[in-house]
XYZ file of C-alpha atoms in Angstrom:
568
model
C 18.481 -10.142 7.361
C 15.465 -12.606 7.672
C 16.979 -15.688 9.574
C 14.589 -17.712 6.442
C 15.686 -16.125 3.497
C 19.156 -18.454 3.361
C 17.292 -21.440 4.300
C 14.426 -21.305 1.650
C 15.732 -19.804 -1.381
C 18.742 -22.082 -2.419
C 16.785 -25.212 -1.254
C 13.946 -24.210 -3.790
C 16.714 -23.697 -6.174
C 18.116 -27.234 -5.670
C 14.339 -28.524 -5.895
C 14.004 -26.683 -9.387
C 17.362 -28.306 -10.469
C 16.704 -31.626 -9.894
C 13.206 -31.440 -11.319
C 14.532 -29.548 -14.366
C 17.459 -32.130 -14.648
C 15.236 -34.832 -14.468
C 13.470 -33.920 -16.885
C 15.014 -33.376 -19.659
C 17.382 -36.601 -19.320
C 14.666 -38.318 -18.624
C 13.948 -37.499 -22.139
C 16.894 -37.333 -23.899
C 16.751 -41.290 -22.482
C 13.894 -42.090 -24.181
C 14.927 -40.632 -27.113
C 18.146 -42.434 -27.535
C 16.535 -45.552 -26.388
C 14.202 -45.677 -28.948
C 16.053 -44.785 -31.649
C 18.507 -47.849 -30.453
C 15.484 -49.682 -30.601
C 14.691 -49.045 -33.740
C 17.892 -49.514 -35.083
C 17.562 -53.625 -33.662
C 14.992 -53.541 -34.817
C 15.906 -53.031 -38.068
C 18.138 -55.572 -38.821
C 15.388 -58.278 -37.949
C 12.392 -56.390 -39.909
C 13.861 -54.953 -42.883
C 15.360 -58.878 -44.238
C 11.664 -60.146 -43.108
C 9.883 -57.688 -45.357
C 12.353 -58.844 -48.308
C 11.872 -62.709 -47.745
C 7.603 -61.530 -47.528
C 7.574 -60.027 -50.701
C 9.590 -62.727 -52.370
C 7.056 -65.348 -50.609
C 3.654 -63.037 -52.464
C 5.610 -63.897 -55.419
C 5.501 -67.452 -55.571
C 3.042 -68.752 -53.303
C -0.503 -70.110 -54.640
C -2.920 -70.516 -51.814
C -4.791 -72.951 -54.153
C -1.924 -75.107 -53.602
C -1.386 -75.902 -49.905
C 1.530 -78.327 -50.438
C 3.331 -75.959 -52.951
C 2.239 -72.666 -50.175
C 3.484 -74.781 -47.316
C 7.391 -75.295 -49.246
C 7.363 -71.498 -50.494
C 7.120 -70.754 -46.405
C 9.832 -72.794 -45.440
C 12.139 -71.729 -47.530
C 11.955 -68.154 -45.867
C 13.225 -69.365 -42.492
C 10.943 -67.741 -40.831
C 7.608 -68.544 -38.399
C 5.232 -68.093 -41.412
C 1.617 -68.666 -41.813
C -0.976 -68.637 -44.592
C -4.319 -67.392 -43.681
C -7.523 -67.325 -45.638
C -10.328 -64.743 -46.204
C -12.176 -65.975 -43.667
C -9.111 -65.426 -40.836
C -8.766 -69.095 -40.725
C -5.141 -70.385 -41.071
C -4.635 -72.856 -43.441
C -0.696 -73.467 -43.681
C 1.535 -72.913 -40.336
C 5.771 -73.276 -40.902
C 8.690 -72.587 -38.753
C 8.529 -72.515 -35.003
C 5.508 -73.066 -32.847
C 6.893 -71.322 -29.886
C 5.495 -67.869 -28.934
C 5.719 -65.921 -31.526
C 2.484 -66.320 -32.463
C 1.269 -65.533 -28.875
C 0.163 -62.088 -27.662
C 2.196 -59.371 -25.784
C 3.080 -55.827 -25.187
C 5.770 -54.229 -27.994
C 6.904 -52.280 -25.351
C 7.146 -48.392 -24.440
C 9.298 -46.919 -27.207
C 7.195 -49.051 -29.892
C 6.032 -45.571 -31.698
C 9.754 -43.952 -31.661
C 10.937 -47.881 -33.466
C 8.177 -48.152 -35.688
C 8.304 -44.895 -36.830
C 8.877 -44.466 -40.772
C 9.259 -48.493 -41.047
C 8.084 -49.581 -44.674
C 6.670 -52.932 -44.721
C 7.039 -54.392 -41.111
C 5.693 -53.573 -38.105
C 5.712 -54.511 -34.506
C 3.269 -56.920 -33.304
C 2.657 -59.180 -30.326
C 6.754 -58.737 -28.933
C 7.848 -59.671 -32.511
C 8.566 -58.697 -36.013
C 6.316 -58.930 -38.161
C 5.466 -58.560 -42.027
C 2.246 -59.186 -43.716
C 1.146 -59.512 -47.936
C -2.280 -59.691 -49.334
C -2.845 -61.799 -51.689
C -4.863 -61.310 -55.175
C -7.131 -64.690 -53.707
C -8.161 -62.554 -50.613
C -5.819 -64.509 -48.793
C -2.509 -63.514 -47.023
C 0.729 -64.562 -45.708
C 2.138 -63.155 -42.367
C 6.099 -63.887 -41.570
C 7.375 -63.082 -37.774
C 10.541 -62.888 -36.087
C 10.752 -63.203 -32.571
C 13.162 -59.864 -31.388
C 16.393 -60.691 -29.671
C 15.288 -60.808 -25.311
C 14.278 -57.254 -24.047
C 14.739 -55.563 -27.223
C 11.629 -54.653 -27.838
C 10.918 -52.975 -24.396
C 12.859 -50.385 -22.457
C 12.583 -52.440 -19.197
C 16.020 -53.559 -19.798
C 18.100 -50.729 -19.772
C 15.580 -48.467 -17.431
C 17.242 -49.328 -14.060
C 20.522 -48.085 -14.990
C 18.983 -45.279 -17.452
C 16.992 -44.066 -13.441
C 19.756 -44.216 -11.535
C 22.094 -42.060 -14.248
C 19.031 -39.561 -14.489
C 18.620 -39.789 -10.537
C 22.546 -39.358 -10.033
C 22.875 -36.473 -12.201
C 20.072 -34.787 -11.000
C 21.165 -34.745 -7.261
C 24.421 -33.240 -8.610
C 22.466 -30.508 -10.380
C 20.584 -29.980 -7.256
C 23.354 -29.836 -4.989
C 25.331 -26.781 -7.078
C 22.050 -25.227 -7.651
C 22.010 -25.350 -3.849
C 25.631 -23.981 -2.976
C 25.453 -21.918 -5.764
C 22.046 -20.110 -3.927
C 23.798 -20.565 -0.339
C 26.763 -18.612 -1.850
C 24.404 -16.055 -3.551
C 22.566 -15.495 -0.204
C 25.128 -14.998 1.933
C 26.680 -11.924 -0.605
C 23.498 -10.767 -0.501
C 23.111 -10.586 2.933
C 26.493 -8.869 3.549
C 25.688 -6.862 0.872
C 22.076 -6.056 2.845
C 23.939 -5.660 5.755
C 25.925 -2.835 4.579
C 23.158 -1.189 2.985
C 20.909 -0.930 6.434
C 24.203 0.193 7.997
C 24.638 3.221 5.163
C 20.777 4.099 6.023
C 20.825 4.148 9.274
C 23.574 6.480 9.797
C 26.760 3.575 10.452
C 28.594 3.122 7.357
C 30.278 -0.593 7.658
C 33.234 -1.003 5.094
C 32.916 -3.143 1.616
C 34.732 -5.343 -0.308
C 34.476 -5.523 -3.937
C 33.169 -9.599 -4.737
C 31.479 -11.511 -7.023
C 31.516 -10.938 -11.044
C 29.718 -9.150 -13.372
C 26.692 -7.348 -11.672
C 27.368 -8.333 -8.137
C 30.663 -7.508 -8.690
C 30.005 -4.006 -9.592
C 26.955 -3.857 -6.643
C 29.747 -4.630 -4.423
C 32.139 -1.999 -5.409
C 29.200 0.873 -5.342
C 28.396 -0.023 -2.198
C 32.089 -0.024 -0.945
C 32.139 3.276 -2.803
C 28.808 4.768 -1.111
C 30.171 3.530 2.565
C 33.875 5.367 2.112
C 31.908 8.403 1.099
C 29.483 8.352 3.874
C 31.931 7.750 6.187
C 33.973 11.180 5.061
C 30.876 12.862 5.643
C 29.716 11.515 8.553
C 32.627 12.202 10.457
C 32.575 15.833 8.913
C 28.802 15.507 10.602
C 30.426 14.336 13.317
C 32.403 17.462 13.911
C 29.707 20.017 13.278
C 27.455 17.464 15.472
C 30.201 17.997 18.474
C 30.169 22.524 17.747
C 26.292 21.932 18.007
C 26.784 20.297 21.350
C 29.088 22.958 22.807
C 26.696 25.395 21.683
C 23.875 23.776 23.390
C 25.449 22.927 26.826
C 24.759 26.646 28.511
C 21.556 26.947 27.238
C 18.605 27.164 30.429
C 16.431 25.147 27.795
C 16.338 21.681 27.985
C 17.659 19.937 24.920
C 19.036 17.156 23.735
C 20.383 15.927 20.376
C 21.783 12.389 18.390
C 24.768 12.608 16.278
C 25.181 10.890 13.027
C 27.097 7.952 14.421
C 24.011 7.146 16.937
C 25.707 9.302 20.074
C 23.734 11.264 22.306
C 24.311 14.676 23.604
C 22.190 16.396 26.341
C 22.458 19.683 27.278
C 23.227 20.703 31.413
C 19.307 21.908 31.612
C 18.226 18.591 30.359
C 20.217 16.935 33.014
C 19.664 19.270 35.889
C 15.542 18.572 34.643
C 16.042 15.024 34.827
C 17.834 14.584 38.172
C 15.497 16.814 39.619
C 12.281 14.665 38.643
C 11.276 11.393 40.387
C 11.456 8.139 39.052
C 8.342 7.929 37.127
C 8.427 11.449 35.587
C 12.076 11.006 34.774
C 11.299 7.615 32.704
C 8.835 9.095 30.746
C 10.582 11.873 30.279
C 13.941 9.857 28.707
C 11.287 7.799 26.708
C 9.566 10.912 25.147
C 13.568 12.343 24.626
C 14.560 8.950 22.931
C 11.284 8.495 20.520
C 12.221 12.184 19.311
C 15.523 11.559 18.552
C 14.653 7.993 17.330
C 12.274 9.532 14.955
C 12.466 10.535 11.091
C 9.955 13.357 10.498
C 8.316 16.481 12.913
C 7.495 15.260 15.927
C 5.325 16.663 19.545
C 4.665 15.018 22.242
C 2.748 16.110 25.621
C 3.711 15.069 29.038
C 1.866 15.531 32.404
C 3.880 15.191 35.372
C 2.492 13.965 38.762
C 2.927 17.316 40.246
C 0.660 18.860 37.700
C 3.197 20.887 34.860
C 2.667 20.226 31.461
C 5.682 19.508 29.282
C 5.731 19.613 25.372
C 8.623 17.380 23.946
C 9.712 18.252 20.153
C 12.062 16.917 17.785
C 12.576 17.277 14.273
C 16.019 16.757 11.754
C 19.355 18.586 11.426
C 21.738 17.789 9.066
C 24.063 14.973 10.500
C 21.463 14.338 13.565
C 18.237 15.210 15.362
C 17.283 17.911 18.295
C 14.835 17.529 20.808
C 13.651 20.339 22.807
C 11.623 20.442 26.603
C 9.198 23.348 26.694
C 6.994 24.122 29.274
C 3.386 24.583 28.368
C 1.746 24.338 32.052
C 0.681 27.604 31.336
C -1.020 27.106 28.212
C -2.514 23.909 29.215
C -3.991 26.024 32.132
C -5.329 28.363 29.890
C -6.943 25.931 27.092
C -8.580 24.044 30.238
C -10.519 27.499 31.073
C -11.575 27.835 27.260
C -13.160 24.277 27.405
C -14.776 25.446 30.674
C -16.078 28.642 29.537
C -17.295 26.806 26.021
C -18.519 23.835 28.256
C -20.989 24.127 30.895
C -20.469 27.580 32.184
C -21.428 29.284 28.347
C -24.430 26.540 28.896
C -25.808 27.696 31.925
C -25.374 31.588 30.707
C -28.511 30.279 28.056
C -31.517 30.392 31.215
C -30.566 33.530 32.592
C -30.083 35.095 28.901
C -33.736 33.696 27.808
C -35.341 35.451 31.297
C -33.573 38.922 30.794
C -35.268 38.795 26.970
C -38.756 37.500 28.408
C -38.633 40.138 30.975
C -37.685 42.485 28.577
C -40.505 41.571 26.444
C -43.048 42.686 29.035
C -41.578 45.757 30.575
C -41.701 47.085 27.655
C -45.666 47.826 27.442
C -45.421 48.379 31.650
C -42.356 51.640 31.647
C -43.056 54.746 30.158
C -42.785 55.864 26.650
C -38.918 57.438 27.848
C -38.307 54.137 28.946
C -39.160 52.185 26.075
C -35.759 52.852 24.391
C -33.818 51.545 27.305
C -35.812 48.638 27.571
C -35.478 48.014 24.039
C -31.260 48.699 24.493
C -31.321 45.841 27.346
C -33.407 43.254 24.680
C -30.764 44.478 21.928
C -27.537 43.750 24.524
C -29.441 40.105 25.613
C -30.052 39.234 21.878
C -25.916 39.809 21.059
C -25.499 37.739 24.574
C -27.574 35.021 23.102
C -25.572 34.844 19.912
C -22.291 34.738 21.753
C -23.319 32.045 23.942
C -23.965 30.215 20.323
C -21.126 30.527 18.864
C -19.481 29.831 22.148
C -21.007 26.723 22.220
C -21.277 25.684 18.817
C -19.502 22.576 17.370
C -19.303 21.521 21.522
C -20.863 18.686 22.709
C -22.926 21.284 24.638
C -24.237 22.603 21.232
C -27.967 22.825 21.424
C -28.116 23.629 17.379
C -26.225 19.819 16.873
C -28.115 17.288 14.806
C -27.544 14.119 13.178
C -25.127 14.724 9.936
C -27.220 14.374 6.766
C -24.345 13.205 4.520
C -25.147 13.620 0.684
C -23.275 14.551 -2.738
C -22.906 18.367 -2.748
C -21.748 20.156 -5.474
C -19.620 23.079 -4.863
C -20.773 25.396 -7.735
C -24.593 25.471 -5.026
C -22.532 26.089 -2.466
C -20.474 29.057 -3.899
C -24.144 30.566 -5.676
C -25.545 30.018 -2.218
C -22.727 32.197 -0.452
C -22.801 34.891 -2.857
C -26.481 35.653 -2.353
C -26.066 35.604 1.382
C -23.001 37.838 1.312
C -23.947 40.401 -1.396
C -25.446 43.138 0.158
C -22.539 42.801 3.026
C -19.822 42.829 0.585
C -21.050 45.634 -1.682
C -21.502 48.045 1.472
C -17.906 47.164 1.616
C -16.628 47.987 -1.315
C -15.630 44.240 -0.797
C -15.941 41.613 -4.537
C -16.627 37.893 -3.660
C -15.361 36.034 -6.469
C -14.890 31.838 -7.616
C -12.707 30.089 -9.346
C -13.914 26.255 -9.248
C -13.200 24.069 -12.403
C -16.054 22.804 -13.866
C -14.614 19.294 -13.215
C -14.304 19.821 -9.539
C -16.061 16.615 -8.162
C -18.822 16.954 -5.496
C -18.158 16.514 -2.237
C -19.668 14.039 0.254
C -20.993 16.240 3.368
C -23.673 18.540 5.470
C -24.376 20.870 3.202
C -25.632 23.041 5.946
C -22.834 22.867 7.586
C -20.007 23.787 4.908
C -21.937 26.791 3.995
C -21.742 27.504 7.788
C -18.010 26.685 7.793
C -17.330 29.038 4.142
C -20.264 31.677 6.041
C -17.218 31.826 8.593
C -14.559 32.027 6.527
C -15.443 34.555 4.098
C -17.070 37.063 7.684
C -13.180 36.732 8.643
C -11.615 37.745 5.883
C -14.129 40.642 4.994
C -13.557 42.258 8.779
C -9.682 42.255 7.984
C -9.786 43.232 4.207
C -8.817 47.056 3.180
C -11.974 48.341 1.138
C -11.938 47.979 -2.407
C -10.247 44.479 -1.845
C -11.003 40.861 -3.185
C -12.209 37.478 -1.724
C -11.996 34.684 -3.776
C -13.771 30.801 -2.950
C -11.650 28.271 -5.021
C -11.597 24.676 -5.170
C -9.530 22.036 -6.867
C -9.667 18.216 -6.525
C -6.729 16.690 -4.519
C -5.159 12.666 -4.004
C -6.680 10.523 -2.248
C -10.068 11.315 -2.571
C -10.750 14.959 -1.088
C -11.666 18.448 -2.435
C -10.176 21.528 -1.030
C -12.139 24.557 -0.969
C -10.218 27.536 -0.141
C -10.958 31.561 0.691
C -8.290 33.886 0.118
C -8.486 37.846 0.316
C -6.190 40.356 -0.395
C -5.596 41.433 3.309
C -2.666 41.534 6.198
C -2.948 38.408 6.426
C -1.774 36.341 9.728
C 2.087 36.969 10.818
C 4.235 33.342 11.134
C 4.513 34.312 14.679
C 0.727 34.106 15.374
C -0.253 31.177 13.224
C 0.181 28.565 16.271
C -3.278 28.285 18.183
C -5.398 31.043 15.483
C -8.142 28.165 15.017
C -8.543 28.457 18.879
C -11.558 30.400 20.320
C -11.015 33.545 21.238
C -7.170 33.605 19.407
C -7.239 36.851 17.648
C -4.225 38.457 16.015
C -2.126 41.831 15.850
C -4.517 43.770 13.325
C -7.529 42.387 15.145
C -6.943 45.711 18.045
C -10.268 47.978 17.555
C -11.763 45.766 14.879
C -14.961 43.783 16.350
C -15.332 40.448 17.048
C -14.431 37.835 19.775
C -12.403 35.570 17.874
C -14.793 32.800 17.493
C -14.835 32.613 14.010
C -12.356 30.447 13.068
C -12.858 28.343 15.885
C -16.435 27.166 15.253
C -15.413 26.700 11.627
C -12.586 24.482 12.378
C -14.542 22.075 15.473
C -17.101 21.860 12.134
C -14.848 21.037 9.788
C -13.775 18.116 12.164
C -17.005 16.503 12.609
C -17.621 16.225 9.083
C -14.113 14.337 8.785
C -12.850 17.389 7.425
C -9.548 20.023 8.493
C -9.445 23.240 8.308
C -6.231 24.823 7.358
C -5.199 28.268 8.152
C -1.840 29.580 5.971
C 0.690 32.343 7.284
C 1.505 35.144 5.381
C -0.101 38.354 3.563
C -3.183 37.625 1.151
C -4.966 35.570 4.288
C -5.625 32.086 3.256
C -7.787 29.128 4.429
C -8.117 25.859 3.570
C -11.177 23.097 4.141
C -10.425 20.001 2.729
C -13.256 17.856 3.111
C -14.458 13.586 1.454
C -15.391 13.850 -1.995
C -18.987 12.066 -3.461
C -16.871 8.747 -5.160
C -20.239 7.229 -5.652
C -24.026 8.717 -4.957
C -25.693 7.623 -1.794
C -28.956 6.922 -0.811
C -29.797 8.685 2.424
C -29.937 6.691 5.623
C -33.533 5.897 7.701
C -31.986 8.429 10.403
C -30.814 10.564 8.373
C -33.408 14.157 7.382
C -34.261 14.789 3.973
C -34.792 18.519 4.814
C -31.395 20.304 5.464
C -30.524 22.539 8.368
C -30.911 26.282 7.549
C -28.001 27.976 7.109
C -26.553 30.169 10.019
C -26.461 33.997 9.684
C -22.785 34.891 9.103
């Protein structure tokens, strides 16, 4: 488990309780605080508003003398002021009640609702109109610090402070406690998944609780069967050790079992050639899924490492492919250069051809004509032999557009009519009519399907059926497949048929060099494509190639005219 995960999580937790806490006491405090203000309040403002109205009764501003006894009888700091805001009669007090100040914080919460008084200045205060325009104004200075918070705030802080660091800190060892079940509870799970079931105890309440017991449950079980893995693991071992192929395999509980070959192979090799060769062993058995890897040894062999899944464990198994590497470094030869240089001396024997044939005599006109007809089916092999090379002398700069396939298909019917009919052969489509177009060379798909649909006529009984259908696949690609109603390809011969020259069983007798599929699949791959090739009667071929998400605008290198189509 992450070595941060325990030291972030409860800490933000602990942050979150403290501001939370703080919060709301902070204002549940000034709530309660200024509803006890208001309550002091009260008992100065609500006898002040009685002795007011009682002084609007009886006072007659006409009368200063008269106005001035009606205010001292009150009790109160009392004033009578005139229309103009000038005051004519001031009683009671002079001290500094009359002076201005602040009424304090929690003012609004006090004076909330009050009928007849009001705060004013840091004091009580209640004020009558008179009929005359003039008006009386009584205040009562408010006992010290009750009408402002300020008071009781520094020990109102610290409780609010106080109780929030509590919250915080079980917030905090509430998440530290979380975590750490978490991570045990983590830790088991990796364990379970990667093959090393760790035992479980039951903790917690509610929902961890049951968590806990699942996984306690999960590991028992997965330790029964691994060890029953275990023992079919150990047979498969036995069974491997006299076999004269390498191999080497990883049982459920991480052990490793290699077979005497696999040794004998190892021990023979020299330092450098044995490392790689235990590194290559360990990614296969290390690995998840299919996997093949090549090694070259110094002394020149070629090696093929491959592992894939048993149940309980993997296998890994050393073949020997020197042989085959051999032979695929000839077929990039004779497609290389050497087809290359065959192109001069092919072009010279159809020139010279040319004029012997008005130089010989009329009974050797047909011969001559025999030679021309050999070098023309020389020139075409050399084509295809180098076509979709970097020695192709027919490559050109993709022209990548929107194609639709519904062209395409029209396109190959036309060109594969007369052909098909001779035949006895039907070329039929089946592409929805919301198959998207693809992104590509034209040209070179109908090239690719020109291929496809020349290899499965040649193996196709007469009276038989091709079919071109596509369908739109994730991710962005359209597959366009050819299927017949032939042999087929045997499982046995499916490995290396898109190689050149790679012909099958039923190809004895029938013509061709086995180029076909070849070209079509080093074309498929420059246009970011694959070409698929399926085992199994009915033949069947796959080209999955980009589909057109958007239209593009052609690039400045890029020809508008495309390539003519090659003969099939």
């Amino acid at each position: 488990m992450p070595h941060d995960v325990r030291s972030r999580r409860p800490w933000r937790a602990a942050i979150a309780a403290i501001a939370g806490t703080a919060v709301v006491l902070g204002l549940v405090a000034a709530l309660a605080l200024g509803l006890d203000l208001r309550r002091e309040v009260d008992r100065t403002g609500d006898p002040l508003a009685a002795s007011a109205d009682r002084a609007a009764a009886e006072v007659d501003p006409a009368r200063t003398a008269q106005a001035g006894r009606v205010l001292r009888d009150t009790g109160y700091s009392a004033r009578l002021v005139g229309p103009a805001g000038r005051v004519r009669v001031q009683t009671g007090p002079a001290g500094d009640v009359w002076s201005r100040g602040d009424a304090g914080a929690a003012a609004a919460i006090a004076t909330a609702g009050a009928d007849g008084w009001t705060l004013r200045d840091g004091a009580v205060e209640a004020a009558r109109q008179l009929p005359s325009g003039a008006s009386i104004v009584l205040r009562e200075r408010l006992a010290p610090g009750a009408g402002t918070i300020g008071s009781s705030g520094p020990p109102v802080a610290a409780a609010i402070a106080v109780l929030s660091l509590l919250a915080g800190a079980l917030a905090w060892m509430l998440g530290v406690r979380r975590e750490r079940r978490l991570a045990r509870l983590t830790a088991a799970a990796q364990a379970l998944g990667g093959g090393r079931p760790a035992p479980v105890r039951a903790e917690g309440r509610g929902g961890w609780r049951a968590l806990s017991a699942s996984m306690a449950t999960a590991a028992e079980r997965a330790g029964v069967l691994q060890a029953s893995a275990e023992a079919r693991m150990e047979a498969l071992g036995a069974a491997l050790a006299p076999m004269a192929h390498p191999v080497a395999a990883r049982t459920p509980s991480g052990g490793l079992i290699r077979n005497d070959a696999l040794v004998r192979m190892l021990e023979e090799l020299n330092l450098q050639d044995a490392t790689a060769m235990d590194a290559a062993v360990s990614v296969g058995l290390a690995s998840s899924g299919p996997v093949s890897r090549r090694l070259t040894l110094t002394d020149g062999r070629a090696l093929e490492v491959e592992g894939w899944s048993v149940p309980g464990g993997r296998v890994v198994a050393v073949g020997e492919r020197t042989e085959q590497a051999r032979m695929a470094a000839v077929r990039r030869q004779v497609t290389g250069a050497a087809a290359r240089h065959l192109q001069a001396p092919v072009s010279e024997i159809q020139a010279l051809g040319s004029d012997l044939v008005g130089q010989v005599p009329s009974s050797a006109v047909a011969t001559v004509r025999r030679i021309q007809a050999a070098a023309d089916r020389m020139e075409r092999l050399v084509a295809q032999l180098l076509r979709g090379t970097p020695n192709d002398p027919r490559a050109h700069p993709l022209r990548l557009r929107p194609v639709g396939a519904g062209g395409i298909a029209y396109g190959l019917g036309t060109a594969f009519d007369r052909r098909l009919r001779d035949r006895g052969l039907r070329l039929e489509t089946d592409l929805p009519a919301d198959l998207p177009p693809i992104r590509t060379d034209s040209a070179l798909v109908h090239e690719i399907l020109s291929h496809l649909i020349a290899n499965s006529a040649t193996y196709t009984p007469r009276g038989g059926t091709i079919t071109l259908s596509g369908r739109a696949l994730p991710g962005g690609t359209v597959e366009l497949a050819v299927a017949d109603t032939g042999p087929g390809i045997a499982g046995a011969e499916i490995h290396g048929i898109t190689e050149r020259f790679a012909r099958g069983a039923t190809a004895a007798g029938l013509p061709g060099a086995g180029l076909g599929l070849g070209v079509a699949t080093a074309l498929a791959e420059r246009l970011g494509g694959r070409l698929t090739v399926e085992a199994g009667p009915d033949g069947r071929t796959r080209l999955e190639l980009p589909a057109a998400l958007a239209p593009a605008v052609p690039r400045e290198e890029e020809s508008l005219s495309p390539e003519p189509a090659a003969a099939p």
